[in-house]
Coordinates of C-alpha atoms in Angstrom, one line a residue:
Chain A
M20 CA 0.0 0.0 0.0
L21 CA 1.4 3.4 -0.9
K22 CA 1.5 6.2 1.5
R23 CA -0.3 9.4 0.9
P24 CA 2.7 11.6 0.1
T25 CA 3.8 9.1 -2.6
L26 CA 0.5 9.3 -4.2
V27 CA 0.6 13.1 -4.3
M28 CA 4.1 12.9 -5.8
L29 CA 2.9 10.5 -8.5
R30 CA -0.1 12.7 -9.3
R31 CA 2.3 15.6 -9.7
F32 CA 3.8 14.1 -12.8
A33 CA 0.4 13.5 -14.5
T34 CA -0.1 15.9 -17.3
S35 CA -3.7 16.9 -17.2
P36 CA -5.1 19.1 -16.0
P37 CA -2.5 21.7 -15.2
D38 CA -2.9 22.4 -11.5
T39 CA -1.0 24.4 -8.9
K40 CA 1.3 21.5 -8.0
I41 CA 2.7 21.5 -11.4
E42 CA 3.1 25.3 -11.3
R43 CA 5.1 25.0 -8.1
E44 CA 7.1 22.1 -9.6
S45 CA 8.1 24.1 -12.7
Q46 CA 9.5 26.9 -10.4
S47 CA 12.1 24.7 -8.8
A48 CA 15.6 24.6 -10.3
L49 CA 16.2 22.9 -13.6
P50 CA 18.8 20.3 -12.4
L51 CA 16.5 19.4 -9.6
R52 CA 13.6 18.8 -11.9
M53 CA 15.7 16.8 -14.2
W54 CA 17.0 14.7 -11.3
R55 CA 13.4 14.0 -10.3
A56 CA 12.6 12.9 -13.8
K57 CA 15.5 10.5 -14.0
W58 CA 13.4 7.4 -14.4
L59 CA 11.6 9.0 -17.3
Y60 CA 14.8 9.7 -19.0
L61 CA 15.9 6.2 -18.4
A62 CA 12.7 4.9 -20.0
L63 CA 13.4 7.0 -23.0
L64 CA 17.0 6.1 -23.2
I65 CA 16.7 3.2 -25.7
P66 CA 14.4 4.9 -28.3
V67 CA 16.4 8.2 -28.1
A68 CA 19.7 6.4 -28.5
M69 CA 18.4 4.3 -31.4
L70 CA 17.0 7.4 -33.2
L71 CA 20.2 9.3 -32.7
V72 CA 22.4 6.5 -34.1
F73 CA 20.3 5.1 -36.9
E74 CA 18.3 8.1 -38.0
W75 CA 19.8 11.5 -37.0
L76 CA 23.4 10.4 -37.5
P77 CA 22.9 9.1 -41.1
A78 CA 20.8 12.1 -42.0
F79 CA 23.5 14.6 -41.0
S80 CA 26.1 12.3 -42.5
A81 CA 24.3 12.6 -45.8
L82 CA 24.2 16.4 -45.6
Y83 CA 27.9 16.6 -44.7
N84 CA 29.1 14.0 -47.1
S85 CA 27.3 15.5 -50.1
L86 CA 30.2 18.0 -50.0
Y87 CA 32.8 15.3 -50.2
I88 CA 34.1 12.8 -52.7
W89 CA 33.7 9.6 -50.7
N90 CA 33.8 5.9 -51.6
G91 CA 32.3 4.8 -48.3
G92 CA 35.7 4.1 -46.9
K93 CA 39.1 5.8 -46.7
V94 CA 38.8 8.0 -49.9
H95 CA 37.3 11.1 -48.5
F96 CA 38.0 14.7 -49.6
Y97 CA 36.2 18.0 -49.7
V98 CA 34.9 19.2 -53.1
G99 CA 32.3 21.8 -51.9
L100 CA 29.2 22.1 -54.1
E101 CA 30.8 20.2 -57.0
H102 CA 28.3 17.3 -56.8
Y103 CA 25.4 19.7 -57.0
E104 CA 26.9 21.4 -60.1
R105 CA 27.5 17.9 -61.6
M106 CA 23.8 17.1 -61.2
L107 CA 22.9 20.1 -63.3
S108 CA 24.9 18.8 -66.3
D109 CA 24.3 15.1 -65.6
R110 CA 22.2 13.8 -68.5
T111 CA 21.2 10.7 -66.6
F112 CA 19.9 12.8 -63.8
R113 CA 18.0 15.0 -66.1
V114 CA 16.2 12.0 -67.7
A115 CA 15.6 10.7 -64.2
I116 CA 13.9 13.9 -63.1
T117 CA 11.8 14.1 -66.2
N118 CA 10.8 10.4 -65.8
L119 CA 9.9 11.0 -62.1
L120 CA 7.8 14.0 -62.8
G121 CA 5.7 12.3 -65.4
F122 CA 5.5 9.1 -63.4
V123 CA 4.4 10.9 -60.2
F124 CA 1.8 13.0 -62.1
F125 CA 0.3 9.9 -63.7
R126 CA 0.3 7.8 -60.5
V127 CA -1.1 10.6 -58.3
I128 CA -4.1 10.8 -60.7
M129 CA -4.5 7.1 -61.0
Q130 CA -4.1 6.4 -57.3
T131 CA -6.6 9.1 -56.2
V132 CA -9.3 8.8 -58.9
L133 CA -9.6 5.0 -58.9
P134 CA -9.9 4.6 -55.1
F135 CA -12.3 7.6 -55.0
F136 CA -14.6 6.1 -57.5
A137 CA -14.4 2.6 -56.0
A138 CA -15.1 4.0 -52.5
E139 CA -18.0 6.2 -53.8
M140 CA -19.6 3.2 -55.4
I141 CA -19.1 1.0 -52.4
I142 CA -20.7 3.4 -49.9
N143 CA -23.6 3.9 -52.4
L144 CA -24.6 0.2 -52.4
R145 CA -28.0 -0.5 -50.9
S146 CA -26.9 -3.8 -49.5
A147 CA -24.7 -3.3 -46.4
R148 CA -23.4 -6.8 -46.7
W149 CA -22.1 -6.3 -50.2
S150 CA -20.6 -3.1 -49.4
Y151 CA -18.6 -4.8 -46.6
W152 CA -17.5 -7.6 -48.8
W153 CA -16.4 -5.2 -51.6
K154 CA -14.2 -3.5 -49.0
I155 CA -12.6 -6.8 -48.0
I156 CA -12.2 -7.8 -51.6
F157 CA -10.4 -4.6 -52.6
V158 CA -8.1 -4.5 -49.5
F159 CA -7.4 -8.2 -49.9
P160 CA -4.5 -7.8 -52.5
M161 CA -2.5 -6.3 -49.6
V162 CA -1.5 -9.9 -48.6
V163 CA 0.5 -10.3 -51.8
P164 CA 4.1 -9.1 -51.1
T165 CA 4.8 -5.9 -53.1
I166 CA 7.8 -7.4 -54.8
L167 CA 5.6 -10.2 -56.0
N168 CA 3.3 -7.7 -57.8
Y169 CA 6.3 -6.5 -59.7
L170 CA 7.5 -10.0 -60.5
I171 CA 4.0 -10.8 -61.8
W172 CA 3.9 -7.7 -63.9
R173 CA 7.3 -8.6 -65.3
F174 CA 5.6 -11.7 -66.4
I175 CA 2.7 -9.7 -67.9
Y176 CA 5.1 -7.7 -70.0
N177 CA 7.3 -10.6 -70.9
P178 CA 7.9 -10.4 -74.7
Q179 CA 7.9 -14.2 -75.3
V180 CA 5.2 -15.6 -73.0
G181 CA 3.7 -12.5 -71.4
L182 CA 0.1 -12.1 -70.4
L183 CA -0.3 -8.9 -72.4
N184 CA 1.2 -10.1 -75.6
E185 CA -0.8 -13.4 -75.4
G186 CA -3.9 -11.4 -74.7
L187 CA -3.3 -9.3 -77.8
K188 CA -2.8 -12.5 -79.8
L189 CA -6.1 -13.8 -78.5
I190 CA -8.1 -10.9 -79.7
G191 CA -6.2 -10.7 -83.1
L192 CA -4.1 -7.6 -82.4
E193 CA -0.8 -9.6 -82.7
Q194 CA 0.9 -6.8 -84.6
Y195 CA 0.9 -4.7 -81.4
A196 CA 2.7 -7.3 -79.3
Q197 CA 6.1 -6.1 -78.4
A198 CA 8.9 -6.1 -75.7
W199 CA 7.1 -3.5 -73.5
L200 CA 10.0 -3.1 -71.1
G201 CA 12.7 -3.4 -73.7
D202 CA 11.7 -0.4 -75.7
P203 CA 12.7 3.1 -74.6
N204 CA 9.4 4.5 -76.0
T205 CA 7.1 2.2 -74.1
V206 CA 9.0 1.4 -70.9
M207 CA 7.8 4.4 -68.8
W208 CA 4.2 3.8 -69.9
A209 CA 4.5 0.2 -69.1
L210 CA 5.9 1.0 -65.6
A211 CA 3.2 3.6 -65.0
F212 CA 0.5 1.0 -65.5
V213 CA 2.1 -1.6 -63.2
R214 CA -0.5 -2.9 -60.7
F215 CA -3.3 -1.3 -62.6
P216 CA -6.1 -1.2 -61.5
W217 CA -5.2 -2.4 -58.0
L218 CA -6.3 0.0 -55.3
P219 CA -3.5 1.3 -53.1
T220 CA -4.7 0.1 -49.7
L221 CA -3.9 3.0 -47.6
Q222 CA -5.2 5.7 -50.0
F223 CA -8.3 3.7 -50.5
L224 CA -9.1 3.3 -46.8
I225 CA -8.3 7.0 -46.1
I226 CA -10.7 8.1 -48.9
L227 CA -13.3 5.6 -47.9
G228 CA -13.1 6.8 -44.3
G229 CA -13.7 10.3 -45.5
L230 CA -16.7 9.5 -47.5
Q231 CA -18.2 7.5 -44.6
T232 CA -18.1 10.5 -42.3
I233 CA -20.2 12.7 -44.6
P234 CA -23.4 13.2 -42.5
Q235 CA -26.4 11.5 -43.9
E236 CA -28.5 14.7 -43.6
V237 CA -26.3 16.4 -46.2
H238 CA -27.1 13.7 -48.8
E239 CA -30.7 13.7 -47.8
S240 CA -31.2 17.4 -48.4
A241 CA -29.2 17.2 -51.7
A242 CA -31.6 14.4 -52.8
I243 CA -34.6 16.5 -51.9
D244 CA -33.2 19.4 -53.9
G245 CA -32.9 17.0 -56.8
A246 CA -29.2 16.7 -57.1
G247 CA -28.1 13.8 -59.3
F248 CA -25.0 11.7 -59.1
W249 CA -22.6 14.1 -60.8
R250 CA -23.9 17.2 -59.0
R251 CA -23.6 15.4 -55.6
L252 CA -20.1 14.2 -56.6
F253 CA -18.8 17.7 -57.5
Y254 CA -20.7 19.8 -55.0
I255 CA -20.8 17.5 -51.9
D256 CA -18.6 14.4 -51.9
I257 CA -15.4 15.9 -53.4
P258 CA -15.4 19.1 -51.4
M259 CA -16.3 17.3 -48.2
T260 CA -13.5 14.8 -48.5
K261 CA -10.9 17.4 -49.6
R262 CA -8.7 16.7 -46.7
Q263 CA -8.6 13.0 -47.2
I264 CA -8.0 13.4 -50.9
T265 CA -5.1 15.8 -50.2
L266 CA -3.6 13.4 -47.7
A267 CA -3.9 10.5 -50.2
M268 CA -2.2 12.6 -52.9
I269 CA 0.7 13.7 -50.7
L270 CA 1.2 10.1 -49.6
T271 CA 1.3 8.9 -53.2
M272 CA 3.8 11.7 -54.1
L273 CA 6.1 10.9 -51.2
F274 CA 6.0 7.1 -51.8
M275 CA 6.6 7.5 -55.5
T276 CA 9.5 9.9 -55.1
Q277 CA 11.5 7.8 -52.7
R278 CA 10.5 4.2 -53.5
F279 CA 12.4 2.7 -56.4
D280 CA 12.0 -1.0 -55.9
L281 CA 9.5 -1.0 -58.8
F282 CA 12.2 0.3 -61.1
L283 CA 14.9 -1.8 -59.7
V284 CA 12.9 -5.0 -60.1
M285 CA 11.3 -4.3 -63.5
T286 CA 14.0 -2.7 -65.5
D287 CA 17.0 -1.6 -63.3
G288 CA 16.7 1.8 -65.1
G289 CA 17.1 0.3 -68.6
P290 CA 17.1 0.0 -71.5
G291 CA 20.1 2.4 -71.3
Y292 CA 18.9 4.8 -68.7
S293 CA 15.5 5.5 -70.2
S294 CA 13.6 4.4 -67.1
M295 CA 15.9 5.9 -64.6
V296 CA 14.5 7.8 -61.6
P297 CA 16.6 9.8 -59.1
A298 CA 16.2 7.4 -56.2
L299 CA 17.4 4.5 -58.3
Q300 CA 20.3 6.6 -59.5
L301 CA 21.2 7.3 -55.9
Y302 CA 21.2 3.6 -55.2
Q303 CA 23.4 2.8 -58.2
S304 CA 25.8 5.7 -57.5
A305 CA 26.4 4.4 -54.0
F306 CA 26.3 0.6 -54.4
H307 CA 27.5 0.1 -58.0
F308 CA 29.9 3.0 -58.5
L309 CA 30.8 3.6 -54.8
E310 CA 30.2 7.3 -55.2
F311 CA 28.7 7.8 -51.7
G312 CA 29.2 11.6 -51.9
Y313 CA 27.2 12.0 -55.1
A314 CA 24.6 9.6 -53.8
S315 CA 24.2 11.7 -50.7
A316 CA 23.9 14.9 -52.8
I317 CA 21.0 13.3 -54.8
G318 CA 19.5 12.3 -51.5
V319 CA 19.7 15.9 -50.2
V320 CA 18.0 17.2 -53.4
L321 CA 15.2 14.7 -53.1
F322 CA 14.7 15.5 -49.4
V323 CA 14.4 19.2 -50.1
A324 CA 12.0 18.6 -53.0
M325 CA 9.8 16.4 -50.9
L326 CA 9.8 18.8 -48.0
A327 CA 8.8 21.7 -50.4
L328 CA 6.2 19.6 -52.0
T329 CA 4.6 18.7 -48.7
V330 CA 4.6 22.3 -47.4
V331 CA 3.2 23.7 -50.7
N332 CA 0.5 21.0 -50.7
L333 CA -0.5 21.7 -47.1
R334 CA -0.6 25.4 -47.8
V335 CA -2.7 25.1 -50.9
S336 CA -5.2 22.7 -49.3
A337 CA -5.5 24.8 -46.2
G338 CA -6.1 27.8 -48.3
A339 CA -8.7 26.0 -50.3
T340 CA -10.6 24.9 -47.2
T341 CA -10.7 28.2 -45.5
G342 CA -11.2 30.4 -48.6
Chain B
M288 CA -19.4 -1.4 -38.4
A289 CA -22.2 0.7 -37.1
S290 CA -21.8 3.2 -39.9
L291 CA -22.8 0.5 -42.4
N292 CA -26.1 -0.3 -40.7
R293 CA -27.7 3.1 -40.9
K294 CA -29.8 3.8 -43.9
R295 CA -28.3 6.1 -46.5
I296 CA -30.0 8.1 -49.1
R297 CA -28.9 6.4 -52.2
L298 CA -28.7 7.3 -55.9
G299 CA -31.0 5.4 -58.2
N300 CA -33.1 2.5 -57.3
H301 CA -30.8 -0.3 -58.0
D302 CA -27.4 -1.5 -56.9
L303 CA -27.0 -3.3 -60.2
P304 CA -24.9 -0.7 -62.2
F305 CA -22.6 -0.1 -59.3
Q306 CA -22.3 -3.8 -58.7
L307 CA -21.4 -4.4 -62.3
V308 CA -18.7 -1.7 -62.4
L309 CA -17.2 -3.0 -59.2
L310 CA -17.3 -6.6 -60.6
A311 CA -15.5 -5.5 -63.7
F312 CA -13.0 -3.7 -61.5
G313 CA -12.5 -6.8 -59.4
I314 CA -12.1 -9.1 -62.3
V315 CA -9.3 -7.0 -63.9
T316 CA -7.6 -6.7 -60.5
F317 CA -7.7 -10.4 -59.7
F318 CA -7.2 -11.8 -63.2
P319 CA -3.4 -12.0 -63.1
L320 CA -3.5 -13.6 -59.7
V321 CA -5.9 -16.2 -60.9
L322 CA -3.7 -16.9 -63.9
V323 CA -0.7 -17.3 -61.6
I324 CA -2.6 -19.8 -59.5
I325 CA -3.7 -21.8 -62.6
T326 CA -0.2 -21.8 -64.1
S327 CA 1.3 -23.0 -60.8
F328 CA -0.3 -26.4 -61.3
K329 CA 1.1 -26.8 -64.9
S330 CA 4.2 -28.3 -66.2
N331 CA 6.2 -26.2 -68.7
T332 CA 4.9 -28.1 -71.7
Q333 CA 1.3 -27.5 -70.5
F334 CA 2.1 -23.8 -70.1
Y335 CA 3.5 -23.3 -73.6
H336 CA 0.8 -25.5 -75.1
N337 CA -2.2 -24.0 -73.3
F338 CA -1.6 -20.5 -71.9
W339 CA -5.0 -19.6 -70.5
L340 CA -6.9 -22.5 -69.2
P341 CA -6.2 -25.0 -66.5
E342 CA -5.2 -28.4 -67.7
L343 CA -5.1 -31.9 -66.2
P344 CA -3.1 -33.5 -64.7
L345 CA -2.4 -31.0 -62.0
H346 CA 1.3 -30.9 -61.0
F347 CA 1.4 -30.7 -57.3
G348 CA 5.1 -31.4 -57.5
N349 CA 5.6 -27.7 -58.4
Y350 CA 4.5 -26.8 -54.8
S351 CA 6.8 -29.2 -53.1
S352 CA 9.8 -28.2 -55.1
A353 CA 9.0 -24.5 -54.6
L354 CA 8.4 -25.0 -50.9
R355 CA 11.8 -26.5 -50.4
I356 CA 13.4 -23.2 -51.4
I357 CA 10.8 -20.7 -50.2
W358 CA 10.2 -22.0 -46.6
R359 CA 13.6 -20.7 -45.4
Y360 CA 12.9 -17.2 -46.7
I361 CA 9.5 -17.3 -45.0
V362 CA 10.9 -18.4 -41.7
N363 CA 13.6 -15.7 -41.9
S364 CA 11.0 -13.0 -42.6
V365 CA 8.8 -14.2 -39.8
L366 CA 11.7 -14.1 -37.4
Y367 CA 12.9 -10.7 -38.5
S368 CA 9.5 -9.0 -38.7
G369 CA 8.3 -10.7 -35.6
S370 CA 11.2 -9.5 -33.5
T371 CA 10.9 -6.0 -35.0
I372 CA 7.2 -5.9 -34.1
C373 CA 7.8 -7.0 -30.5
L374 CA 10.6 -4.5 -30.0
I375 CA 8.6 -1.6 -31.5
A376 CA 5.5 -2.5 -29.5
M377 CA 7.5 -2.5 -26.2
I378 CA 9.7 0.5 -26.8
A379 CA 7.0 2.6 -28.4
S380 CA 4.4 2.0 -25.7
V381 CA 6.8 2.9 -22.9
A382 CA 8.0 6.0 -24.8
G383 CA 4.4 7.0 -25.8
Y384 CA 3.3 6.6 -22.2
V385 CA 6.1 8.7 -20.8
F386 CA 5.4 11.5 -23.4
A387 CA 1.6 11.3 -22.8
R388 CA 1.4 11.2 -19.0
F389 CA 4.4 13.2 -17.6
I390 CA 5.8 16.6 -17.6
F391 CA 9.6 16.9 -17.5
P392 CA 12.3 19.2 -18.7
F393 CA 13.1 19.0 -22.4
K394 CA 10.0 16.9 -23.1
T395 CA 9.0 19.0 -26.1
A396 CA 12.5 19.0 -27.5
L397 CA 12.8 15.3 -27.2
F398 CA 9.5 14.7 -28.8
L399 CA 10.4 17.0 -31.7
G400 CA 13.5 14.8 -32.1
F401 CA 11.1 12.0 -32.8
I402 CA 8.5 13.5 -35.1
T403 CA 10.7 15.7 -37.3
L404 CA 12.1 12.4 -38.5
I405 CA 8.8 11.8 -40.3
M406 CA 10.0 14.3 -42.9
V407 CA 13.4 12.6 -43.4
P408 CA 13.0 10.2 -46.3
G409 CA 14.6 6.8 -46.4
V410 CA 16.5 7.6 -49.6
L411 CA 18.4 10.4 -47.9
T412 CA 19.8 8.1 -45.2
L413 CA 20.2 5.0 -47.3
A414 CA 23.9 5.3 -48.3
P415 CA 25.3 6.7 -45.0
R416 CA 23.3 4.3 -43.0
F417 CA 24.8 1.4 -44.9
V418 CA 28.3 2.7 -44.1
L419 CA 27.3 3.0 -40.4
V420 CA 25.9 -0.5 -40.2
R421 CA 28.9 -1.9 -42.1
D422 CA 31.3 -0.1 -39.6
L423 CA 29.3 -1.5 -36.7
G424 CA 30.0 -5.0 -38.2
L425 CA 26.3 -5.8 -38.6
V426 CA 26.4 -6.5 -42.4
N427 CA 24.9 -9.9 -43.2
T428 CA 23.4 -10.3 -39.8
P429 CA 19.8 -10.0 -38.7
G430 CA 20.9 -7.1 -36.5
A431 CA 21.4 -5.0 -39.6
L432 CA 17.7 -5.4 -40.5
I433 CA 16.1 -5.3 -37.1
S434 CA 18.0 -2.3 -35.7
V435 CA 17.2 -0.1 -38.7
W436 CA 13.6 -1.3 -38.9
V437 CA 13.0 -0.8 -35.2
S438 CA 14.4 2.8 -35.2
G439 CA 12.6 3.6 -38.4
G440 CA 9.3 2.3 -37.1
L441 CA 9.6 4.0 -33.7
V442 CA 9.0 7.4 -35.2
L443 CA 5.4 6.9 -36.2
S444 CA 4.6 4.3 -33.5
T445 CA 5.7 6.5 -30.6
W446 CA 3.5 9.3 -31.9
L447 CA 0.5 7.0 -32.3
M448 CA 1.0 5.5 -28.8
R449 CA 1.3 8.9 -27.3
S450 CA -1.9 10.2 -28.8
Y451 CA -3.7 7.1 -27.8
F452 CA -2.6 7.3 -24.2
E453 CA -3.4 11.0 -24.1
S454 CA -7.0 10.2 -25.2
L455 CA -7.6 7.9 -22.2
P456 CA -9.6 9.6 -19.4
Q457 CA -7.6 10.6 -16.3
E458 CA -10.2 8.9 -14.0
L459 CA -8.9 5.5 -15.1
F460 CA -5.4 6.3 -13.9
D461 CA -6.7 8.0 -10.7
A462 CA -8.7 4.9 -9.8
A463 CA -5.5 2.8 -10.1
Y464 CA -3.4 5.3 -8.0
V465 CA -6.1 5.4 -5.3
D466 CA -6.0 1.6 -5.2
G467 CA -2.3 1.9 -4.4
A468 CA -0.8 1.0 -7.8
A469 CA 2.7 2.0 -8.5
E470 CA 3.5 3.7 -11.8
W471 CA 4.8 0.5 -13.5
Q472 CA 1.7 -1.3 -12.3
V473 CA -0.6 1.3 -13.8
F474 CA 1.4 1.0 -17.0
I475 CA 1.3 -2.8 -17.3
Y476 CA -2.1 -3.6 -15.8
V477 CA -4.2 -0.5 -16.9
S478 CA -2.6 1.3 -19.8
V479 CA -1.3 -1.5 -22.0
P480 CA -4.5 -3.6 -21.9
L481 CA -6.5 -0.5 -22.8
A482 CA -4.1 0.4 -25.7
R483 CA -4.4 -3.0 -27.3
P484 CA -6.2 -1.7 -30.4
M485 CA -3.5 0.9 -31.0
I486 CA -0.8 -1.7 -30.4
A487 CA -2.5 -3.9 -33.0
T488 CA -2.4 -1.1 -35.5
V489 CA 1.3 -0.4 -34.8
A490 CA 2.0 -4.2 -35.2
M491 CA 0.1 -4.3 -38.5
T492 CA 1.8 -1.3 -40.1
T493 CA 5.2 -2.6 -39.0
L494 CA 4.5 -6.0 -40.4
I495 CA 3.4 -4.7 -43.8
S496 CA 6.4 -2.3 -44.1
T497 CA 9.1 -4.8 -43.0
W498 CA 7.6 -7.7 -44.9
N499 CA 7.7 -5.7 -48.1
D500 CA 11.1 -4.0 -47.6
L501 CA 13.4 -5.0 -50.4
I502 CA 16.0 -2.3 -50.7
W503 CA 17.5 -2.5 -47.2
P504 CA 18.0 -6.3 -47.1
L505 CA 19.4 -6.0 -50.7
V506 CA 22.3 -3.8 -49.5
T507 CA 22.9 -5.5 -46.1
I508 CA 22.3 -9.2 -46.6
T509 CA 24.4 -11.3 -48.9
D510 CA 23.9 -14.8 -47.6
K511 CA 21.2 -16.8 -49.3
D512 CA 20.3 -18.5 -46.0
K513 CA 19.6 -15.2 -44.3
M514 CA 17.5 -13.5 -46.9
P515 CA 14.0 -12.3 -45.9
L516 CA 11.1 -13.2 -48.2
A517 CA 11.1 -10.0 -50.3
M518 CA 14.7 -10.4 -51.2
G519 CA 14.4 -14.2 -51.4
L520 CA 11.7 -13.9 -54.0
M521 CA 14.1 -11.9 -56.2
Q522 CA 16.6 -14.7 -55.9
F523 CA 14.0 -17.4 -56.4
S524 CA 12.7 -15.7 -59.5
S525 CA 16.1 -15.6 -61.1
D526 CA 16.9 -19.2 -60.0
F527 CA 13.7 -20.6 -61.6
E528 CA 13.4 -18.1 -64.4
T529 CA 12.0 -20.4 -67.0
D530 CA 10.4 -23.1 -64.8
W531 CA 7.0 -21.3 -64.8
G532 CA 5.1 -23.8 -62.8
T533 CA 7.5 -24.0 -59.9
L534 CA 8.1 -20.2 -60.0
F535 CA 4.4 -19.4 -59.7
A536 CA 3.8 -22.1 -57.1
G537 CA 6.5 -20.3 -55.1
Y538 CA 4.6 -17.0 -55.6
V539 CA 1.4 -18.5 -54.3
I540 CA 3.2 -20.0 -51.2
S541 CA 4.8 -16.7 -50.4
S542 CA 1.4 -15.0 -50.2
I543 CA 0.1 -17.4 -47.6
P544 CA 1.6 -16.0 -44.4
L545 CA 0.0 -12.5 -44.8
L546 CA -3.2 -14.2 -45.9
C547 CA -3.4 -15.9 -42.5
V548 CA -2.8 -12.6 -40.7
F549 CA -5.4 -11.0 -43.0
A550 CA -8.0 -13.6 -42.1
V551 CA -7.5 -13.0 -38.4
A552 CA -7.0 -9.3 -38.2
M553 CA -8.5 -7.7 -41.2
R554 CA -11.9 -6.7 -39.7
Q555 CA -10.1 -4.7 -37.0
F556 CA -7.6 -3.2 -39.4
I557 CA -10.3 -1.9 -41.9
S558 CA -12.6 -0.6 -39.2
G559 CA -9.6 1.1 -37.4
L560 CA -8.6 2.9 -40.6
T561 CA -12.0 3.9 -41.9
S562 CA -13.7 4.9 -38.7
G563 CA -12.7 8.4 -39.4
S564 CA -9.6 8.2 -37.1
I565 CA -7.4 9.5 -39.9
K566 CA -7.9 13.1 -40.5
A567 CA -5.4 15.1 -42.6

């Protein structure tokens, strides 16, 4: 059994609501307060240490080493902003940026519009049971490992025995059969359609959650006013799920900018470097050519771009909601 | 799923058009998977001879020869992801609890040290982190994967746990204090059981992200016996490049572990994510 003073002392640490005890507590000297919180610091020791070593240290190392020529080992000397200058004239990097912009643009539209329409149809079903089952069905592909999707799509695009070419043969369009991933003209389009029309689980569930929270009264009064499907879509459902749609778009952009396993598995940037993206170039610079400095510089540029993207996005969507 | 049971004002009188569109959508989505399953029972001759349709006899041998290779990758992945999930659940609930329930000097600064990392993308840290892990002598050990996965997962998990603990009413804790519970008892017997839904969410997101991580194992693991599933599948697909039946049997097998998890936890996962808890 605890004694009364211990109880009071315990309550003193509790956050809510701010009472006079906490006021008095915060007036005592800093070292004393820190000493009293020693067990709390001890409890946070493991996570803080792990984040410092495995997150903060590499992040600052990337910033620092982007100014150096570095092979990951002993070769290490200062070159200033040379890596960044090199990026400006690097043809591979320019192709990579162009590819990424097109790819992100296409995927953001695809991965927002498809889940939105699927979710809209699902919540409009009269039968609650079907609506539940459709949800399960469209979330189900999540169990397939991501990498497996890419391997299956590699099979779909396979020039000899691929599903796509066989399908074209089946409907008599044999002349269009080709090596989809081997041709610089088709490779980016082929990659953009990978997983089509699978719904991205997270984005789908976010948008679905948004549509489900629209109050029923709003739809009722719209129906009374005679609003049809499209009117309701553009004047109620889209504006009222704006926040979820924005979140889904930002998530897609951030995923697509930094994930390059798709490109690595399907084409490894080829043919030539026609399907290169910056993140893959970073990977190749570091692990194929041992240019850890240049890789770090690409990483810094991507980081700044993603940060700016998120900030602008949040600004725009905040402005759109209030204005 | 209370939200499903209330009556909605619907468009049109029939579900049929919507059902048909959804059906078409579903068919296109699942068709490649079905073809993979069909092909996994074929020999190569059957595959080249008859691309689309299933054909007798079924070659179950494909599955046994694929399983012989794939099981090791699956076991590895279960071990790596499992230990990552346990560590994250423990560390993040303690850290989340401390951040949620106490006031202490530098609390805000420490917490900012956690959440600003959300903005730091994995590509920025990839190369220097590899050098770090190499210098620590962790390359080609499970430690390379688990240490980085745990620290990466802690960022979001701690945040989620903190906001969950903050949402619990103060009276619950007061009751425990009045009954004479020590702080660690309150944590273990009151807070953790209450936080079970959030711990499940954290476990689920950690599972999905570690199970599917390809790049980090690719740079740190070289030994075939130590590869996790995602990387093992790459290896497997190049080892069996033209043996389509076995290849696809391996693909089917590798989807089974998450399928089991899905069967058990999906209801909770979907309702957790769609209940409006995610607000941008």
